[in-house]
């Protein structure tokens, strides 16, 4: 079976609503943060389908024993927010994945070369190869940061097939690079926009996600 990058844009009214709020230039930081939290929550909810490891067991209800499905507490789950902007999606993701380990990865892009450099790396030396990894990064634009993040993760034993990316706006340059390098990967995004301008911003996009989350 040949693997192909899969990109899901869930047709959910809550996702569409919070995307519209986030896109609006008049939205203040406090509401923009709410939009990011909600998008993190609903996109993670979608990503968790057929990704969260479960185990079959039985539970005793007050009346009888019955078959039941639980999230497998032994299977490692990791969330990797790409700083800064990925922090905006983290709270929503964490409410659904309370047992996940959080590994921060700080990448900043040079505004002239658009190349990322890493200023914080809390990843472990090696991941258990069964680890389910969810990366949060709201803007997949030129692809520089997400490709650097994937290289760090796979170098440490992460399986791209067990990896999900939750983002808000994805653009073709990033998607093309991910598709060529990591065909087993699955992406959940609120939208796919058409272009990235000369400064590396997605158009129409939503502007600088980090600046809008933190108001700085
Ligand atoms: N990062 C952002 O915050 N916005 C973009 O449009 C592209 C990258």
mmCIF file of C-alpha atoms and ligand atoms in Angstrom:
data_model
loop_
_atom_site.group_PDB
_atom_site.id
_atom_site.type_symbol
_atom_site.label_atom_id
_atom_site.label_comp_id
_atom_site.label_asym_id
_atom_site.label_seq_id
_atom_site.Cartn_x
_atom_site.Cartn_y
_atom_site.Cartn_z
ATOM 1 C CA UNK A 1 0.000 0.000 0.000
ATOM 2 C CA UNK A 2 1.465 3.395 -0.952
ATOM 3 C CA UNK A 3 1.025 6.045 1.688
ATOM 4 C CA UNK A 4 -0.265 9.495 0.870
ATOM 5 C CA UNK A 5 -0.449 12.648 2.953
ATOM 6 C CA UNK A 6 -4.039 13.124 4.101
ATOM 7 C CA UNK A 7 -5.459 16.559 4.855
ATOM 8 C CA UNK A 8 -8.804 16.833 6.605
ATOM 9 C CA UNK A 9 -10.816 20.047 6.717
ATOM 10 C CA UNK A 10 -13.668 19.001 9.027
ATOM 11 C CA UNK A 11 -16.964 20.558 7.833
ATOM 12 C CA UNK A 12 -17.991 21.512 11.365
ATOM 13 C CA UNK A 13 -19.929 24.732 12.097
ATOM 14 C CA UNK A 14 -17.945 25.422 15.282
ATOM 15 C CA UNK A 15 -14.674 25.160 13.381
ATOM 16 C CA UNK A 16 -15.984 27.478 10.648
ATOM 17 C CA UNK A 17 -17.247 29.953 13.242
ATOM 18 C CA UNK A 18 -14.006 30.198 15.212
ATOM 19 C CA UNK A 19 -11.971 30.401 11.994
ATOM 20 C CA UNK A 20 -14.061 33.409 10.915
ATOM 21 C CA UNK A 21 -13.510 35.045 14.314
ATOM 22 C CA UNK A 22 -9.755 34.392 14.068
ATOM 23 C CA UNK A 23 -9.506 35.750 10.513
ATOM 24 C CA UNK A 24 -11.294 39.022 11.353
ATOM 25 C CA UNK A 25 -8.655 41.755 11.765
ATOM 26 C CA UNK A 26 -11.007 43.525 14.221
ATOM 27 C CA UNK A 27 -10.957 40.585 16.675
ATOM 28 C CA UNK A 28 -9.100 41.633 19.854
ATOM 29 C CA UNK A 29 -6.390 39.402 21.376
ATOM 30 C CA UNK A 30 -8.613 38.124 24.173
ATOM 31 C CA UNK A 31 -11.190 36.797 21.699
ATOM 32 C CA UNK A 32 -8.491 35.607 19.290
ATOM 33 C CA UNK A 33 -7.095 33.437 22.098
ATOM 34 C CA UNK A 34 -10.555 31.979 22.678
ATOM 35 C CA UNK A 35 -10.811 31.219 18.952
ATOM 36 C CA UNK A 36 -7.461 29.410 19.048
ATOM 37 C CA UNK A 37 -8.459 27.408 22.129
ATOM 38 C CA UNK A 38 -11.736 26.359 20.524
ATOM 39 C CA UNK A 39 -10.066 25.473 17.220
ATOM 40 C CA UNK A 40 -7.478 23.458 19.156
ATOM 41 C CA UNK A 41 -10.267 21.619 20.937
ATOM 42 C CA UNK A 42 -12.449 20.765 17.907
ATOM 43 C CA UNK A 43 -9.604 19.939 15.553
ATOM 44 C CA UNK A 44 -8.047 17.678 18.203
ATOM 45 C CA UNK A 45 -11.447 16.037 18.686
ATOM 46 C CA UNK A 46 -11.480 15.255 14.951
ATOM 47 C CA UNK A 47 -7.836 14.127 14.973
ATOM 48 C CA UNK A 48 -8.440 11.752 17.880
ATOM 49 C CA UNK A 49 -10.713 9.555 15.763
ATOM 50 C CA UNK A 50 -8.893 6.319 14.903
ATOM 51 C CA UNK A 51 -5.711 7.732 16.428
ATOM 52 C CA UNK A 52 -6.240 7.475 20.174
ATOM 53 C CA UNK A 53 -5.309 3.947 21.270
ATOM 54 C CA UNK A 54 -8.149 2.131 23.004
ATOM 55 C CA UNK A 55 -8.498 -1.174 24.797
ATOM 56 C CA UNK A 56 -11.485 -3.452 25.071
ATOM 57 C CA UNK A 57 -12.503 -4.430 28.568
ATOM 58 C CA UNK A 58 -15.568 -4.954 30.727
ATOM 59 C CA UNK A 59 -17.050 -2.672 33.363
ATOM 60 C CA UNK A 60 -19.611 -3.376 36.022
ATOM 61 C CA UNK A 61 -22.554 -1.038 35.778
ATOM 62 C CA UNK A 62 -24.831 -0.863 38.851
ATOM 63 C CA UNK A 63 -26.909 -3.572 37.149
ATOM 64 C CA UNK A 64 -24.607 -5.852 35.186
ATOM 65 C CA UNK A 65 -21.206 -6.383 33.678
ATOM 66 C CA UNK A 66 -20.887 -5.127 30.074
ATOM 67 C CA UNK A 67 -18.244 -4.704 27.375
ATOM 68 C CA UNK A 68 -16.514 -1.328 27.352
ATOM 69 C CA UNK A 69 -13.856 0.627 25.462
ATOM 70 C CA UNK A 70 -11.314 2.750 27.345
ATOM 71 C CA UNK A 71 -8.416 4.940 26.243
ATOM 72 C CA UNK A 72 -5.341 2.738 26.735
ATOM 73 C CA UNK A 73 -3.438 4.356 29.622
ATOM 74 C CA UNK A 74 -0.234 2.443 28.731
ATOM 75 C CA UNK A 75 0.134 3.875 25.227
ATOM 76 C CA UNK A 76 2.217 7.043 25.234
ATOM 77 C CA UNK A 77 0.585 10.180 23.860
ATOM 78 C CA UNK A 78 2.571 13.363 23.265
ATOM 79 C CA UNK A 79 1.553 16.868 22.288
ATOM 80 C CA UNK A 80 4.240 19.055 20.717
ATOM 81 C CA UNK A 81 3.287 22.736 20.524
ATOM 82 C CA UNK A 82 5.509 24.706 18.148
ATOM 83 C CA UNK A 83 6.258 27.920 20.025
ATOM 84 C CA UNK A 84 5.062 30.556 20.093
ATOM 85 C CA UNK A 85 1.863 30.271 18.151
ATOM 86 C CA UNK A 86 1.287 26.543 18.782
ATOM 87 C CA UNK A 87 0.656 27.410 22.443
ATOM 88 C CA UNK A 88 -2.635 28.964 21.355
ATOM 89 C CA UNK A 89 -3.999 25.544 20.340
ATOM 90 C CA UNK A 90 -2.545 23.684 23.315
ATOM 91 C CA UNK A 91 -5.213 24.351 25.951
ATOM 92 C CA UNK A 92 -7.998 23.012 23.742
ATOM 93 C CA UNK A 93 -5.936 19.948 22.820
ATOM 94 C CA UNK A 94 -4.990 19.310 26.434
ATOM 95 C CA UNK A 95 -8.586 19.306 27.642
ATOM 96 C CA UNK A 96 -9.166 16.280 25.384
ATOM 97 C CA UNK A 97 -5.793 14.620 26.019
ATOM 98 C CA UNK A 98 -5.262 15.170 29.759
ATOM 99 C CA UNK A 99 -2.748 12.303 30.063
ATOM 100 C CA UNK A 100 -0.539 13.450 27.187
ATOM 101 C CA UNK A 101 3.037 14.528 27.835
ATOM 102 C CA UNK A 102 3.721 18.038 26.513
ATOM 103 C CA UNK A 103 7.063 18.650 24.782
ATOM 104 C CA UNK A 104 7.694 22.288 23.835
ATOM 105 C CA UNK A 105 9.635 23.080 20.694
ATOM 106 C CA UNK A 106 10.551 26.719 20.111
ATOM 107 C CA UNK A 107 11.258 27.681 16.515
ATOM 108 C CA UNK A 108 11.657 31.229 15.282
ATOM 109 C CA UNK A 109 11.918 32.146 11.636
ATOM 110 C CA UNK A 110 14.380 34.662 10.302
ATOM 111 C CA UNK A 111 12.198 37.360 8.717
ATOM 112 C CA UNK A 112 14.622 37.791 5.793
ATOM 113 C CA UNK A 113 15.614 34.225 4.917
ATOM 114 C CA UNK A 114 12.329 32.716 6.301
ATOM 115 C CA UNK A 115 14.511 29.880 7.666
ATOM 116 C CA UNK A 116 13.644 28.553 11.141
ATOM 117 C CA UNK A 117 16.077 28.286 14.020
ATOM 118 C CA UNK A 118 15.463 26.381 17.236
ATOM 119 C CA UNK A 119 15.682 28.283 20.543
ATOM 120 C CA UNK A 120 14.011 25.721 22.854
ATOM 121 C CA UNK A 121 13.910 21.946 22.554
ATOM 122 C CA UNK A 122 12.231 19.953 25.336
ATOM 123 C CA UNK A 123 11.964 16.759 23.256
ATOM 124 C CA UNK A 124 13.283 13.550 24.826
ATOM 125 C CA UNK A 125 16.379 11.899 23.321
ATOM 126 C CA UNK A 126 14.216 8.992 22.121
ATOM 127 C CA UNK A 127 10.461 8.492 21.895
ATOM 128 C CA UNK A 128 8.854 5.116 22.448
ATOM 129 C CA UNK A 129 8.175 4.072 18.804
ATOM 130 C CA UNK A 130 4.484 3.568 19.663
ATOM 131 C CA UNK A 131 4.046 7.180 20.795
ATOM 132 C CA UNK A 132 1.102 8.998 19.257
ATOM 133 C CA UNK A 133 2.299 12.554 18.593
ATOM 134 C CA UNK A 134 0.027 15.529 17.999
ATOM 135 C CA UNK A 135 1.784 18.676 16.781
ATOM 136 C CA UNK A 136 0.047 22.024 17.238
ATOM 137 C CA UNK A 137 1.061 24.859 14.910
ATOM 138 C CA UNK A 138 -1.681 27.190 13.672
ATOM 139 C CA UNK A 139 -0.005 28.328 10.434
ATOM 140 C CA UNK A 140 1.569 25.950 7.901
ATOM 141 C CA UNK A 141 2.922 28.535 5.466
ATOM 142 C CA UNK A 142 6.323 28.123 3.792
ATOM 143 C CA UNK A 143 6.800 24.812 5.598
ATOM 144 C CA UNK A 144 10.121 25.780 7.197
ATOM 145 C CA UNK A 145 9.056 25.351 10.833
ATOM 146 C CA UNK A 146 6.924 22.247 10.425
ATOM 147 C CA UNK A 147 9.614 20.502 8.366
ATOM 148 C CA UNK A 148 12.209 21.354 11.044
ATOM 149 C CA UNK A 149 9.829 20.045 13.729
ATOM 150 C CA UNK A 150 9.192 16.798 11.831
ATOM 151 C CA UNK A 151 12.937 16.294 11.339
ATOM 152 C CA UNK A 152 13.542 16.704 15.102
ATOM 153 C CA UNK A 153 10.740 14.274 15.911
ATOM 154 C CA UNK A 154 11.535 11.532 13.411
ATOM 155 C CA UNK A 155 15.231 11.774 14.362
ATOM 156 C CA UNK A 156 14.073 10.851 17.894
ATOM 157 C CA UNK A 157 12.109 7.815 16.752
ATOM 158 C CA UNK A 158 8.638 9.278 16.115
ATOM 159 C CA UNK A 159 6.657 7.397 13.455
ATOM 160 C CA UNK A 160 5.044 9.858 10.983
ATOM 161 C CA UNK A 161 2.153 7.408 10.529
ATOM 162 C CA UNK A 162 1.285 7.838 14.235
ATOM 163 C CA UNK A 163 1.636 11.632 14.001
ATOM 164 C CA UNK A 164 -1.151 14.177 13.544
ATOM 165 C CA UNK A 165 -0.729 17.883 12.860
ATOM 166 C CA UNK A 166 -3.427 20.226 14.098
ATOM 167 C CA UNK A 167 -3.278 23.624 12.412
ATOM 168 C CA UNK A 168 -5.712 26.423 11.556
ATOM 169 C CA UNK A 169 -4.580 27.600 8.122
ATOM 170 C CA UNK A 170 -2.501 25.445 5.768
ATOM 171 C CA UNK A 171 -0.946 26.616 2.491
ATOM 172 C CA UNK A 172 0.380 24.709 -0.536
ATOM 173 C CA UNK A 173 4.148 25.238 -0.007
ATOM 174 C CA UNK A 174 4.043 23.540 3.410
ATOM 175 C CA UNK A 175 1.651 20.824 2.259
ATOM 176 C CA UNK A 176 3.803 19.977 -0.761
ATOM 177 C CA UNK A 177 6.944 19.585 1.337
ATOM 178 C CA UNK A 178 5.183 17.478 3.968
ATOM 179 C CA UNK A 179 3.636 15.303 1.300
ATOM 180 C CA UNK A 180 7.008 14.625 -0.346
ATOM 181 C CA UNK A 181 8.836 13.867 2.913
ATOM 182 C CA UNK A 182 6.161 12.260 5.145
ATOM 183 C CA UNK A 183 3.506 10.554 3.018
ATOM 184 C CA UNK A 184 1.950 8.748 6.023
ATOM 185 C CA UNK A 185 1.203 11.947 7.897
ATOM 186 C CA UNK A 186 -2.334 13.212 8.587
ATOM 187 C CA UNK A 187 -3.184 16.914 8.968
ATOM 188 C CA UNK A 188 -6.304 18.467 10.472
ATOM 189 C CA UNK A 189 -6.849 22.084 9.498
ATOM 190 C CA UNK A 190 -9.714 24.583 9.621
ATOM 191 C CA UNK A 191 -8.931 25.710 6.060
ATOM 192 C CA UNK A 192 -6.469 25.548 3.172
ATOM 193 C CA UNK A 193 -5.605 28.978 1.752
ATOM 194 C CA UNK A 194 -4.142 29.474 -1.680
ATOM 195 C CA UNK A 195 -1.081 31.631 -1.366
ATOM 196 C CA UNK A 196 1.875 32.700 0.716
ATOM 197 C CA UNK A 197 3.204 36.221 0.070
ATOM 198 C CA UNK A 198 6.850 37.346 -0.240
ATOM 199 C CA UNK A 199 7.061 37.899 3.510
ATOM 200 C CA UNK A 200 5.962 34.326 4.186
ATOM 201 C CA UNK A 201 2.431 35.236 5.321
ATOM 202 C CA UNK A 202 -0.551 33.189 4.235
ATOM 203 C CA UNK A 203 -3.119 35.174 2.199
ATOM 204 C CA UNK A 204 -5.875 35.720 3.252
ATOM 205 C CA UNK A 205 -4.698 33.854 6.390
ATOM 206 C CA UNK A 206 -5.187 35.565 9.704
ATOM 207 C CA UNK A 207 -1.987 37.591 10.094
ATOM 208 C CA UNK A 208 0.737 36.763 12.589
ATOM 209 C CA UNK A 209 -0.859 34.183 14.865
ATOM 210 C CA UNK A 210 1.735 34.568 17.642
ATOM 211 C CA UNK A 211 1.396 38.374 17.708
ATOM 212 C CA UNK A 212 -2.396 38.105 17.807
ATOM 213 C CA UNK A 213 -2.436 35.459 20.568
ATOM 214 C CA UNK A 214 -0.043 37.326 22.827
ATOM 215 C CA UNK A 215 -0.782 40.921 21.748
ATOM 216 C CA UNK A 216 2.913 41.645 21.263
HETATM 217 N N1 LIG B 1 2.964 32.502 10.580
HETATM 218 C C1 LIG B 1 1.915 33.281 10.925
HETATM 219 O O1 LIG B 1 1.713 33.566 12.105
HETATM 220 N N2 LIG B 1 1.115 33.735 9.949
HETATM 221 C C2 LIG B 1 1.303 33.450 8.649
HETATM 222 O O2 LIG B 1 0.519 33.891 7.806
HETATM 223 C C3 LIG B 1 2.396 32.626 8.312
HETATM 224 C C4 LIG B 1 3.214 32.158 9.292
#
